[in-house]
Amino acid sequence: MKLINAKSGSANANTISDALSQAIHEHRLAPGTKLGEDELSDIYGVSRTIVRTALQSLAHHQIVEIKRNRGAFVAQPSLAEAHEVFEARELLEPRTARTAALHATPDDIVLLQDHITQEHAAMNAGDRGRALYLSGRFHIEIARIANQQTIADIINVLIARSSLIIALYWRRESALCESQAHHALIKAINDNDGTRAEELMQSHLVDLHSALNLSELPAVEQDLKSMLLGDSGR
Amino acid sequence: MKLINAKSGSANANTISDALSQAIHEHRLAPGTKLGEDELSDIYGVSRTIVRTALQSLAHHQIVEIKRNRGAFVAQPSLAEAHEVFEARELLEPRTARTAALHATPDDIVLLQDHITQEHAAMNAGDRGRALYLSGRFHIEIARIANQQTIADIINVLIARSSLIIALYWRRESALCESQAHHALIKAINDNDGTRAEELMQSHLVDLHSALNLSELPAVEQDLKSMLLGDSGR
DNA sequence: GCGCACAATATTGTATACAATGTGTTTGGG
DNA sequence: CCCAAACACATTGTATACAATATTGTGCGC
């Protein structure tokens, strides 16, 4: 496992959980990956106490699963969870986008456009993981603009889980071109057109949701089992 | 501080956080109360390690605030947070109630009616705290019936925070008679009337939200300060 | 050679010891 | 008598030692 920000000697629980969270979000850590405590405490130069705090924090966000006496693993959301996450986002985000459109200041617009620019740059640089991370941040930014910190926190968690869901269930056929939808959203927000912003966000989320593969995929830990059971060629 | 379930010797982090959570929900622990680690580890007969895990869990749910080098305190949501929490609930719960109405089985109805009965019993017994706790569980139960575990988890957190908000900002004039609204909701759900369930939940939440005191209350910890500054009489 | 039981190892769970920080008290000076 | 600085105390933060559990490896019997 290779992680950035692995400075030795001066990391606290937040920096570790943030680093892991970002790594997961950018698909540098795949679902099912074991996150050993000793391993992480070596990497970050802190005791297991701190590492455990960080892992518990990630577990609360449901992007890490802690199995008793087995350790921490990057979560593998089930297909049911995947649908639930997007359904929750569809309840929260459209109305929040409406509010954001009514509250947005010129500075906010600049910030959002900056996001898009970076997103585009990452995409052109071939760094799909970073583009995905940035597109998630875009959604959180909208909740912040709506002056709804509580909803922003909830969306933050849902987006982290969405990243795992995309890693597991994304259909390769459908291209992940979020920047177009985001661009349209910025325009609606800039025009203070709440209704349009709400509609755009709604359809954007429906698009994402419908681009998921409907068939249940085998979990990484289950891969071995299913392969040994003979269906390796499928 | 006096807490139930204080068995010595066999508690894990979950039992402690659940006990504290319930105590907070039932208003046996007031906002601002200091939750000392040694104190809790004595009460539950475990080391501070376990207590800290429990407190961190509650902090993630935002019903406990951990101040670095100062300790853990029962959270004191600001008025802005209070509004945000109810706005989030208004986005999530009505639509979820609709789904529940369409999914509910006869067993579910029985379970909900059971809830109401207990709620009523607690109210008659003068145990307002327990009635409040049960009424919260009622809302979570609806999300469960809607087959939306993710949303149920979110609502669970929001309701815990709502309990703190009620403790801080409730107007005494307005009676807290939720069982009527809940009764009407059960009827709509029993009739599989999704639209009506959604409407009822919406108005129920608006009622709760509008029953908050609009003026910011002084935080408990600030009481001392403001008294020492001379405005003791206000 | 195969399967099961047992032992060795590695990893996590818990408790405790020590360090760091904040709080309250006491004492000295004005 | 009041204020301030320094000290003592209490509490939290972190690291480490030990215990419990799961996993892996080995050897014995069949």
JSON list of C-alpha atoms in Angstrom, two decimals, chain B residues 112-194:
[
{"chain": "B", "resi": 112, "resn": "LEU", "atom": "CA", "xyz": [-45.94, 1.14, 15.37]},
{"chain": "B", "resi": 113, "resn": "GLN", "atom": "CA", "xyz": [-49.10, 0.92, 17.45]},
{"chain": "B", "resi": 114, "resn": "ASP", "atom": "CA", "xyz": [-47.08, -0.75, 20.17]},
{"chain": "B", "resi": 115, "resn": "HIS", "atom": "CA", "xyz": [-44.77, 2.25, 20.11]},
{"chain": "B", "resi": 116, "resn": "ILE", "atom": "CA", "xyz": [-47.66, 4.64, 20.53]},
{"chain": "B", "resi": 117, "resn": "THR", "atom": "CA", "xyz": [-49.01, 2.63, 23.44]},
{"chain": "B", "resi": 118, "resn": "GLN", "atom": "CA", "xyz": [-45.70, 2.73, 25.26]},
{"chain": "B", "resi": 119, "resn": "GLU", "atom": "CA", "xyz": [-45.36, 6.41, 24.46]},
{"chain": "B", "resi": 120, "resn": "HIS", "atom": "CA", "xyz": [-48.76, 7.08, 25.95]},
{"chain": "B", "resi": 121, "resn": "ALA", "atom": "CA", "xyz": [-47.97, 4.99, 29.01]},
{"chain": "B", "resi": 122, "resn": "ALA", "atom": "CA", "xyz": [-44.73, 6.87, 29.63]},
{"chain": "B", "resi": 123, "resn": "MET", "atom": "CA", "xyz": [-46.55, 10.17, 29.27]},
{"chain": "B", "resi": 124, "resn": "ASN", "atom": "CA", "xyz": [-49.22, 9.14, 31.75]},
{"chain": "B", "resi": 125, "resn": "ALA", "atom": "CA", "xyz": [-46.52, 7.99, 34.13]},
{"chain": "B", "resi": 126, "resn": "GLY", "atom": "CA", "xyz": [-45.12, 11.50, 33.97]},
{"chain": "B", "resi": 127, "resn": "ASP", "atom": "CA", "xyz": [-41.89, 10.32, 32.35]},
{"chain": "B", "resi": 128, "resn": "ARG", "atom": "CA", "xyz": [-41.62, 12.97, 29.67]},
{"chain": "B", "resi": 129, "resn": "GLY", "atom": "CA", "xyz": [-38.05, 12.00, 28.90]},
{"chain": "B", "resi": 130, "resn": "ARG", "atom": "CA", "xyz": [-38.96, 8.44, 28.06]},
{"chain": "B", "resi": 131, "resn": "ALA", "atom": "CA", "xyz": [-41.95, 9.61, 26.02]},
{"chain": "B", "resi": 132, "resn": "LEU", "atom": "CA", "xyz": [-39.63, 11.82, 24.03]},
{"chain": "B", "resi": 133, "resn": "TYR", "atom": "CA", "xyz": [-37.21, 8.96, 23.47]},
{"chain": "B", "resi": 134, "resn": "LEU", "atom": "CA", "xyz": [-40.00, 6.68, 22.28]},
{"chain": "B", "resi": 135, "resn": "SER", "atom": "CA", "xyz": [-41.41, 9.29, 19.95]},
{"chain": "B", "resi": 136, "resn": "GLY", "atom": "CA", "xyz": [-37.98, 9.56, 18.39]},
{"chain": "B", "resi": 137, "resn": "ARG", "atom": "CA", "xyz": [-37.82, 5.83, 17.89]},
{"chain": "B", "resi": 138, "resn": "PHE", "atom": "CA", "xyz": [-41.17, 6.04, 16.15]},
{"chain": "B", "resi": 139, "resn": "HIS", "atom": "CA", "xyz": [-39.61, 8.18, 13.42]},
{"chain": "B", "resi": 140, "resn": "ILE", "atom": "CA", "xyz": [-36.69, 5.80, 13.02]},
{"chain": "B", "resi": 141, "resn": "GLU", "atom": "CA", "xyz": [-39.09, 2.88, 12.80]},
{"chain": "B", "resi": 142, "resn": "ILE", "atom": "CA", "xyz": [-40.82, 4.51, 9.85]},
{"chain": "B", "resi": 143, "resn": "ALA", "atom": "CA", "xyz": [-37.54, 4.80, 7.98]},
{"chain": "B", "resi": 144, "resn": "ARG", "atom": "CA", "xyz": [-36.88, 1.15, 8.70]},
{"chain": "B", "resi": 145, "resn": "ILE", "atom": "CA", "xyz": [-40.29, 0.20, 7.35]},
{"chain": "B", "resi": 146, "resn": "ALA", "atom": "CA", "xyz": [-39.48, 2.16, 4.22]},
{"chain": "B", "resi": 147, "resn": "ASN", "atom": "CA", "xyz": [-36.56, -0.25, 3.76]},
{"chain": "B", "resi": 148, "resn": "GLN", "atom": "CA", "xyz": [-34.08, 2.61, 3.85]},
{"chain": "B", "resi": 149, "resn": "GLN", "atom": "CA", "xyz": [-31.42, 1.70, 6.35]},
{"chain": "B", "resi": 150, "resn": "THR", "atom": "CA", "xyz": [-29.14, 4.49, 5.18]},
{"chain": "B", "resi": 151, "resn": "ILE", "atom": "CA", "xyz": [-31.81, 7.13, 5.66]},
{"chain": "B", "resi": 152, "resn": "ALA", "atom": "CA", "xyz": [-32.79, 5.50, 8.95]},
{"chain": "B", "resi": 153, "resn": "ASP", "atom": "CA", "xyz": [-29.22, 5.90, 10.17]},
{"chain": "B", "resi": 154, "resn": "ILE", "atom": "CA", "xyz": [-29.20, 9.55, 9.19]},
{"chain": "B", "resi": 155, "resn": "ILE", "atom": "CA", "xyz": [-32.55, 10.20, 10.83]},
{"chain": "B", "resi": 156, "resn": "ASN", "atom": "CA", "xyz": [-31.33, 8.42, 13.93]},
{"chain": "B", "resi": 157, "resn": "VAL", "atom": "CA", "xyz": [-28.55, 10.95, 14.30]},
{"chain": "B", "resi": 158, "resn": "LEU", "atom": "CA", "xyz": [-30.82, 13.88, 13.51]},
{"chain": "B", "resi": 159, "resn": "ILE", "atom": "CA", "xyz": [-33.33, 12.75, 16.11]},
{"chain": "B", "resi": 160, "resn": "ALA", "atom": "CA", "xyz": [-30.67, 12.45, 18.79]},
{"chain": "B", "resi": 161, "resn": "ARG", "atom": "CA", "xyz": [-29.67, 16.01, 18.01]},
{"chain": "B", "resi": 162, "resn": "SER", "atom": "CA", "xyz": [-33.34, 17.02, 17.98]},
{"chain": "B", "resi": 163, "resn": "SER", "atom": "CA", "xyz": [-33.60, 15.80, 21.53]},
{"chain": "B", "resi": 164, "resn": "LEU", "atom": "CA", "xyz": [-30.83, 18.17, 22.58]},
{"chain": "B", "resi": 165, "resn": "ILE", "atom": "CA", "xyz": [-32.46, 20.96, 20.64]},
{"chain": "B", "resi": 166, "resn": "ILE", "atom": "CA", "xyz": [-35.75, 20.35, 22.41]},
{"chain": "B", "resi": 167, "resn": "ALA", "atom": "CA", "xyz": [-33.95, 20.41, 25.74]},
{"chain": "B", "resi": 168, "resn": "LEU", "atom": "CA", "xyz": [-32.47, 23.81, 24.91]},
{"chain": "B", "resi": 169, "resn": "TYR", "atom": "CA", "xyz": [-35.02, 25.65, 22.84]},
{"chain": "B", "resi": 170, "resn": "TRP", "atom": "CA", "xyz": [-38.43, 24.21, 23.57]},
{"chain": "B", "resi": 171, "resn": "ARG", "atom": "CA", "xyz": [-41.13, 26.74, 24.37]},
{"chain": "B", "resi": 172, "resn": "ARG", "atom": "CA", "xyz": [-42.92, 25.68, 27.50]},
{"chain": "B", "resi": 173, "resn": "GLU", "atom": "CA", "xyz": [-46.18, 27.14, 26.29]},
{"chain": "B", "resi": 174, "resn": "SER", "atom": "CA", "xyz": [-46.51, 24.68, 23.45]},
{"chain": "B", "resi": 175, "resn": "ALA", "atom": "CA", "xyz": [-47.41, 21.22, 24.62]},
{"chain": "B", "resi": 176, "resn": "LEU", "atom": "CA", "xyz": [-45.39, 18.31, 23.28]},
{"chain": "B", "resi": 177, "resn": "CYS", "atom": "CA", "xyz": [-48.25, 16.07, 22.20]},
{"chain": "B", "resi": 178, "resn": "GLU", "atom": "CA", "xyz": [-46.70, 14.04, 19.45]},
{"chain": "B", "resi": 179, "resn": "SER", "atom": "CA", "xyz": [-48.84, 10.98, 19.94]},
{"chain": "B", "resi": 180, "resn": "GLN", "atom": "CA", "xyz": [-51.76, 12.58, 18.12]},
{"chain": "B", "resi": 181, "resn": "ALA", "atom": "CA", "xyz": [-49.71, 13.29, 15.03]},
{"chain": "B", "resi": 182, "resn": "HIS", "atom": "CA", "xyz": [-48.20, 9.83, 15.25]},
{"chain": "B", "resi": 183, "resn": "HIS", "atom": "CA", "xyz": [-51.62, 8.28, 15.49]},
{"chain": "B", "resi": 184, "resn": "ALA", "atom": "CA", "xyz": [-52.74, 10.00, 12.31]},
{"chain": "B", "resi": 185, "resn": "LEU", "atom": "CA", "xyz": [-49.55, 8.85, 10.61]},
{"chain": "B", "resi": 186, "resn": "ILE", "atom": "CA", "xyz": [-50.19, 5.24, 11.52]},
{"chain": "B", "resi": 187, "resn": "LYS", "atom": "CA", "xyz": [-53.64, 5.48, 10.03]},
{"chain": "B", "resi": 188, "resn": "ALA", "atom": "CA", "xyz": [-52.30, 6.85, 6.74]},
{"chain": "B", "resi": 189, "resn": "ILE", "atom": "CA", "xyz": [-49.61, 4.17, 6.64]},
{"chain": "B", "resi": 190, "resn": "ASN", "atom": "CA", "xyz": [-52.15, 1.48, 7.43]},
{"chain": "B", "resi": 191, "resn": "ASP", "atom": "CA", "xyz": [-54.29, 2.74, 4.55]},
{"chain": "B", "resi": 192, "resn": "ASN", "atom": "CA", "xyz": [-51.25, 2.66, 2.26]},
{"chain": "B", "resi": 193, "resn": "ASP", "atom": "CA", "xyz": [-51.97, 6.31, 1.61]},
{"chain": "B", "resi": 194, "resn": "GLY", "atom": "CA", "xyz": [-48.49, 7.52, 0.71]}
]
